[in-house]
Each structure stands twice: as structure tokens, then as C-alpha cells.
Tab-separated table of C-alpha atoms in Angstrom:
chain	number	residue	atom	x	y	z
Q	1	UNK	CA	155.835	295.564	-163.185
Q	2	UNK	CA	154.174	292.560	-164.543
Q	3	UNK	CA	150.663	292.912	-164.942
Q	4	UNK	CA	147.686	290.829	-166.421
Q	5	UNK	CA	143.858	292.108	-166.890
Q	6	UNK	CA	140.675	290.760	-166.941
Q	7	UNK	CA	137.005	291.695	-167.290
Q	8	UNK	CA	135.276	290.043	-164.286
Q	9	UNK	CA	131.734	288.389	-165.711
Q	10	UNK	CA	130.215	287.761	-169.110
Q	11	UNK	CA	126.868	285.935	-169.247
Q	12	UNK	CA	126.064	284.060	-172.400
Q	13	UNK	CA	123.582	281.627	-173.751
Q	14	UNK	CA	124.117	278.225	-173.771
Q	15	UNK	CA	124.550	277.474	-177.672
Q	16	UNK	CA	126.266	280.830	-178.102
Q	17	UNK	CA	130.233	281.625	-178.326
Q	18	UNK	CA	131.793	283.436	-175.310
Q	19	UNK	CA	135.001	285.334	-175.698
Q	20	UNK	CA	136.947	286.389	-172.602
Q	21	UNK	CA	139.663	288.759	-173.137
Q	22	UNK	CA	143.207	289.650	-171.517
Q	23	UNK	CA	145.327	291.874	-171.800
Q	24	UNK	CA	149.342	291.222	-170.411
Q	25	UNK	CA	151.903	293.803	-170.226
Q	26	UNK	CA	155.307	291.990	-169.777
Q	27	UNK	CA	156.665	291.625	-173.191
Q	28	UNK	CA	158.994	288.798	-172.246
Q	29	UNK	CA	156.318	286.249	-171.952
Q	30	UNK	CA	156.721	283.441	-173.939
Q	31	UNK	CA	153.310	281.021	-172.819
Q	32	UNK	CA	150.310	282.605	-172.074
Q	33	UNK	CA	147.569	280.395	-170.597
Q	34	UNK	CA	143.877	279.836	-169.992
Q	35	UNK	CA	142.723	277.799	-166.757
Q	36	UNK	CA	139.306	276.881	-165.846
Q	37	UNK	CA	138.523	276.969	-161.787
Q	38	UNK	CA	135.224	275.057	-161.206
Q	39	UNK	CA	133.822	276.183	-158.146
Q	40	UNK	CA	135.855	274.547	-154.888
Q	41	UNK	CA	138.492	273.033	-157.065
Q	42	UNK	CA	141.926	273.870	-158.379
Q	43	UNK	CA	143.048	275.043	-161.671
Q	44	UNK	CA	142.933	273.093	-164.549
Q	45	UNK	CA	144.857	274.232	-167.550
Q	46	UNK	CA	142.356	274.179	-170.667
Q	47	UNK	CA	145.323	275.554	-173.072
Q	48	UNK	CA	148.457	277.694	-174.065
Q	49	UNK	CA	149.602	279.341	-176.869
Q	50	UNK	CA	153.381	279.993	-177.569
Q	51	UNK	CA	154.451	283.712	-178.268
Q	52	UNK	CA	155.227	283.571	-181.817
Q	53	UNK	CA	151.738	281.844	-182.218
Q	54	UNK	CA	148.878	283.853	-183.273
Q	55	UNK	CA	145.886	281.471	-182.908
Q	56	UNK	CA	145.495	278.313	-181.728
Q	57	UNK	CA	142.956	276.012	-182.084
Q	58	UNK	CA	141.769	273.134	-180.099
Q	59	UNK	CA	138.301	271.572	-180.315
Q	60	UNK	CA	135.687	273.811	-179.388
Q	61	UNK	CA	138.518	276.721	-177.656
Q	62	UNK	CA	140.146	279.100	-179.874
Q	63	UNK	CA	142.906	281.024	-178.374
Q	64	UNK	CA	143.877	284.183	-180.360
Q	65	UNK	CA	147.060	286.186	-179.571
Q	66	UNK	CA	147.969	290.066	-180.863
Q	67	UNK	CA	151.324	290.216	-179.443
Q	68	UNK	CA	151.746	294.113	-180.969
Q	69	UNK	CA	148.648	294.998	-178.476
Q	70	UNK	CA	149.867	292.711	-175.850
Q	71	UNK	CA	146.046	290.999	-176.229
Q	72	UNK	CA	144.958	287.143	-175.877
Q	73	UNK	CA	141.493	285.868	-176.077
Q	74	UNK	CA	139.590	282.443	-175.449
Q	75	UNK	CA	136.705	281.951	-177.264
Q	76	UNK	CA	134.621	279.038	-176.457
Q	77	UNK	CA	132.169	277.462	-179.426
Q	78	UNK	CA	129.075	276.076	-178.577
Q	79	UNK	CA	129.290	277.200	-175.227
Q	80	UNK	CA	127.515	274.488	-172.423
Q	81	UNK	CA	126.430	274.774	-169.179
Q	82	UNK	CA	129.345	272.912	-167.823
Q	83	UNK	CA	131.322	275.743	-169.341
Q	84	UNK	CA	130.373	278.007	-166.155
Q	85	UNK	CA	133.604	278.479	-163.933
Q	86	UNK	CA	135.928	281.021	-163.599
Q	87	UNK	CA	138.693	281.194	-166.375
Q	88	UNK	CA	142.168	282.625	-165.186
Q	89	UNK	CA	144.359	284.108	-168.285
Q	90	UNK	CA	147.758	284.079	-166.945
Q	91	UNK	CA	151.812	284.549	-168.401
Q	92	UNK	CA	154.669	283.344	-168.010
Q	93	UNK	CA	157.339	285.510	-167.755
Q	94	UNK	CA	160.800	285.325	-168.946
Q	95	UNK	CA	162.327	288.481	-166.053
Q	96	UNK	CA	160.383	286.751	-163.143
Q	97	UNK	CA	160.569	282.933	-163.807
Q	98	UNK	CA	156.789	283.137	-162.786
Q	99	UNK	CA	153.439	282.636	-163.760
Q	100	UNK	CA	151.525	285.931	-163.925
Q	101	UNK	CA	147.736	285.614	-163.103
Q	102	UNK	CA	144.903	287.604	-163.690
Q	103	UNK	CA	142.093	288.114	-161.553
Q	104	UNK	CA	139.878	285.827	-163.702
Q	105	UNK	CA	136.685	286.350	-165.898
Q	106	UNK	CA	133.456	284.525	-164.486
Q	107	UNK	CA	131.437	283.010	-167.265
Q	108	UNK	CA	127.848	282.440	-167.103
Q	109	UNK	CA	126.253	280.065	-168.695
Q	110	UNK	CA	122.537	280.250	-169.173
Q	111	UNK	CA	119.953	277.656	-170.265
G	1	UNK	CA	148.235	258.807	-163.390
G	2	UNK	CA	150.792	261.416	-162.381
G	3	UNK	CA	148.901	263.624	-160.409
G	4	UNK	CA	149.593	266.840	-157.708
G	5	UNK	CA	147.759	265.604	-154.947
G	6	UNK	CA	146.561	267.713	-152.079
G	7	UNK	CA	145.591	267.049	-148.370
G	8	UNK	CA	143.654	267.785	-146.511
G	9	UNK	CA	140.786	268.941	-149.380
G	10	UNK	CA	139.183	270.663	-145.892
G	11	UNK	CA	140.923	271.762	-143.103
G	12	UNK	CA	139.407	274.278	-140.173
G	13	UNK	CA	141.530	275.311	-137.574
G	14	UNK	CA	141.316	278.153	-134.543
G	15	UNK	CA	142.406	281.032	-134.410
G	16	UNK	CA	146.349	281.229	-133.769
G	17	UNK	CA	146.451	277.409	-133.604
G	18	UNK	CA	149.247	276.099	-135.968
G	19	UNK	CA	148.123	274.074	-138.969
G	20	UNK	CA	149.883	272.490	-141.821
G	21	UNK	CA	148.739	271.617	-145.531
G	22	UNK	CA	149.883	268.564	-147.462
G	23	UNK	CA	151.117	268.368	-151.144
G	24	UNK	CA	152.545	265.408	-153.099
G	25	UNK	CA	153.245	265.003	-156.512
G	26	UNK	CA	154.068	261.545	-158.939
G	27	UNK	CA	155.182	263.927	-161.456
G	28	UNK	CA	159.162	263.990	-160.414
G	29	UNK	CA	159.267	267.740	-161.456
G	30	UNK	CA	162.282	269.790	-159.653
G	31	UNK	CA	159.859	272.595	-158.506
G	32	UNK	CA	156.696	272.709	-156.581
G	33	UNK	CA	155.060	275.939	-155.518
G	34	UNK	CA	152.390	276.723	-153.110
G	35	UNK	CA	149.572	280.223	-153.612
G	36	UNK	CA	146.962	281.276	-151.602
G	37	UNK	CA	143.828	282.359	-153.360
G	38	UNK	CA	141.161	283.764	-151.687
G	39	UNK	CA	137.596	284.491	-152.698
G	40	UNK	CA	137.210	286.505	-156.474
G	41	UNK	CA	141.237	286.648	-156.100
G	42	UNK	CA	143.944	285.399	-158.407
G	43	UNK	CA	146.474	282.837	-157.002
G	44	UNK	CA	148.846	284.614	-155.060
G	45	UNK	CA	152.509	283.076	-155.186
G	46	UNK	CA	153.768	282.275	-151.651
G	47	UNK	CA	156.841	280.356	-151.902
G	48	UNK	CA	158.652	277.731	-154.001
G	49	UNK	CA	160.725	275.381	-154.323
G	50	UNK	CA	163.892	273.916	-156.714
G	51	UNK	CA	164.440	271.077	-155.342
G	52	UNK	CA	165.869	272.043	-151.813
G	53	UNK	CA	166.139	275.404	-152.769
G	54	UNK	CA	163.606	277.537	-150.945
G	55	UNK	CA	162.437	280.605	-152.486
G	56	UNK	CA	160.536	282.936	-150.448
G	57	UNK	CA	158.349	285.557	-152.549
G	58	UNK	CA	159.349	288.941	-150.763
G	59	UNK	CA	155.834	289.906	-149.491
G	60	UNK	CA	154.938	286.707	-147.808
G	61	UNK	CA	154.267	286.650	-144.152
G	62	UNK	CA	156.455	285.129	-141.928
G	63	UNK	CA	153.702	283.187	-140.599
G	64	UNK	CA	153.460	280.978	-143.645
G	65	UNK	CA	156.695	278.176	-143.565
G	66	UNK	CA	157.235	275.629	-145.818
G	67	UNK	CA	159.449	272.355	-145.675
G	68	UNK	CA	159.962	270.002	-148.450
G	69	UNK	CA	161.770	267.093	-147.035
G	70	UNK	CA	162.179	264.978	-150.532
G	71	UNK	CA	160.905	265.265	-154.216
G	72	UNK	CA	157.475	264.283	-153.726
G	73	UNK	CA	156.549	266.257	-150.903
G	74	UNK	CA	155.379	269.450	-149.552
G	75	UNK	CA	154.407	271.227	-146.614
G	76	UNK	CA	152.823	274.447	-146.106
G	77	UNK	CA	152.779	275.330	-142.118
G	78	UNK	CA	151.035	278.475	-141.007
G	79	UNK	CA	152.210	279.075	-137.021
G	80	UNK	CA	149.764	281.525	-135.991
G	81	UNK	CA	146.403	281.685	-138.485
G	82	UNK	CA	144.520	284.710	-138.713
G	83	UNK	CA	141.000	284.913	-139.888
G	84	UNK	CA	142.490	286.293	-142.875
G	85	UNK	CA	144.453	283.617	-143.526
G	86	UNK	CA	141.303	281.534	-144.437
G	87	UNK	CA	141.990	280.931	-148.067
G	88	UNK	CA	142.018	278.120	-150.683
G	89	UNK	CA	145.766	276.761	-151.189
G	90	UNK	CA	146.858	275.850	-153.940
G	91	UNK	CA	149.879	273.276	-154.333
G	92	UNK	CA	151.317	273.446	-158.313
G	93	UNK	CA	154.929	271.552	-159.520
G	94	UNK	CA	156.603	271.951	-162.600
G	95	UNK	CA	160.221	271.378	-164.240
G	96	UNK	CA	162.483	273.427	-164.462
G	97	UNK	CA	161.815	276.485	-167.014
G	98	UNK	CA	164.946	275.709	-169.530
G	99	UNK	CA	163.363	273.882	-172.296
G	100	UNK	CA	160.623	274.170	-174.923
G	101	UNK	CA	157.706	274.166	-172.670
G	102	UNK	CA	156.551	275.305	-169.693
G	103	UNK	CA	153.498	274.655	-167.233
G	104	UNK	CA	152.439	274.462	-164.127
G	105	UNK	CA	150.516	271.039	-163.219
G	106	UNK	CA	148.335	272.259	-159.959
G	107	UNK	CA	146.459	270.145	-157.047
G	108	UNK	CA	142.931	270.785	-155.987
G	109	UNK	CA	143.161	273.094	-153.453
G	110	UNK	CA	142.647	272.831	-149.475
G	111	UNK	CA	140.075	275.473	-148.488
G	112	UNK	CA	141.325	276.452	-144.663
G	113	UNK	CA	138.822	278.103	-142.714
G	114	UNK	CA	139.915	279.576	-139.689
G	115	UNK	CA	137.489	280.278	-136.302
């Protein structure tokens, strides 16, 4: 079945670049997704990048896919305090009609 | 702005009393889904809905419901909570997934605690 995988926590420097990884094994997704959770809120999606993509950049978040290794990443510039949350990689998939989370990557963000 | 909104943002009920959670969207999108989520957990697809078409994920409990009595709106009834019920919900919509994009728009959650 449909399965997405995170690591759980990274701890960075404020100033420094974080990358949180995924890797996705359905290879009918077409979107894959980051969302941010702050804590006690819902998700809020920070961006997407189309299957036939291989990078995408907006602002300060790079998103970088490797479809043939079935591996996305987010890499935040820069990265702020504010940045602390939760970030949830998740697919969509084509079979399923549904949104495929994983169990989220908890970034750190010290002074 | 178009916006999923959710009520209430914090709801505690007792044990085996029946509760239900509140979603409405401006969007106008055909489907709205509700998850549960529970601590250091990943959203966990309940139920949806296109338009007035209920679909039921196959290893929901039969203690979660849900009604959806016009576009905009959407319930989420729990008839008997458990303590492990006590979760965030989380209300999302979207249109339908024919097109060139896809996403779902989500609400802010209503953490239910249950005593």
C-alpha cells in the first residue's frame, strides 16, 4: 500500500538551512506537498511540487523531487525561529483519490 | 476571504456523552473531508464527502457519523466518546480531483478532550 516516511526531529540553528526529507512509495502520485502544523493549529500548506517537476523554488523553501528514488525534500534558507512547527510531507495519489500523510518531521529552531 | 472554518476551536465532553464538531467552508468546493489526528500522529482520514455522497474510509468506527446537510456545511458527530477519541479534528474541502491541480484547503482544528 501507499506509504509516506519521515524522520521525526532535526534541530538547527537559527541562521542555518534545515532540510527535512521524505520518502513516498506510490508511484502514481502526481502532487506531493509540504504543510506546516504550528502547535494547536491546523495545517497550512507551505507548497507543492508537480510530478514531472524536479525542484521548485519559492522564497526562502526549496522543494527538491527525485522521482527515480521516490525522494522529496524541503529545505528551508535562513531558517527563523518562527520556522519551529511540525512539517507534514504528504501525496496525493492517483489509485486512492487521497492525500497520503506522513507522520511529520519536528523542526527545532534554536537561538 | 474564503476560508474552512471550524467550531468549536475547544470542545470537552464526558465520557460516552454524544458530541458534535462544526465545519463550514466559503470556498464552494464539492468535497469536504474530516481526520482525526492525535498527538505526534499524522491526520488520519475519517470520512468524506462529494457533495451528498458519503464516503466512509473502511476502518472508521462506527461511532464517528457525519451529516452534511448543504455545500457549506459539515458535521462530525461522535455518539459514544471514548477517552481515546480525544483528538484534534481536522475539517479540509477541496474540488473535485479532475483538473490541473489539486489541494486540500484545511480548518484549524477542534481539539476534543474527553473526561
Amino acid at each position: 500500500g501507499e506509504d509516506v516516511e519521515q524522520s521525526l526531529f532535526l534541530s538547527v540553528r537559527e541562521g542555518d538551512s534545515s532540510v527535512i526529507n521524505c520518502t513516498y512509495t506510490d508511484s502514481s502520485s502526481t502532487y506531493l506537498y509540504w504543510y506546516k502544523q504550528e502547535p494547536g493549529a491546523g495545517l497550512q500548506l507551505l507548497t507543492y511540487i508537480f510530478s514531472n517537476m524536479d525542484m521548485k523554488q519559492d522564497q526562502r523553501l526549496t522543494v527538491l523531487l527525485n522521482k527515480k528514488d521516490k525522494h522529496l525534500s524541503l529545505r528551508i534558507a535562513d531558517t527563523q525561529t518562527g520556522d519551529s512547527a511540525i512539517y507534514f510531507c504528504a501525496e496525493f495519489s492517483s489509485n486512492t483519490g487521497k492525500l497520503i500523510f506522513g507522520q511529520g518531521t519536528t523542526l527545532q529552531v534554536k537561538p | 476571504d474564503a476560508m474552512v472554518i471550524q467550531n468549536p476551536r475547544y470542545q470537552v465532553t464526558q465520557f460516552g456523552k454524544p458530541v458534535t464538531l462544526s465545519c463550514s467552508q466559503t470556498l464552494n468546493h464539492n468535497v469536504m473531508y474530516w481526520y482525526q489526528q492525535k498527538s505526534s500522529q499524522a491526520p488520519k482520514l475519517l470520512f468524506h464527502y462529494y457533495d451528498k455522497d458519503f464516503n466512509n474510509e473502511a476502518d472508521t468506527p462506527d461511532n464517528f457519523q457525519s451529516r452534511r446537510p448543504n455545500t457549506s456545511f459539515c458535521f462530525l458527530d461522535i455518539r459514544s466518546p471514548g477517552l481515546g477519541d480525544a483528538a484534534m479534528y481536522l475539517c479540509a474541502t477541496s474540488r473535485p480531483r479532475t483538473g490541473t491541480y489539486y489541494e486540500q484547503y484545511f480548518g484549524p482544528g477542534t481539539r476534543l478532550t474527553v473526561t
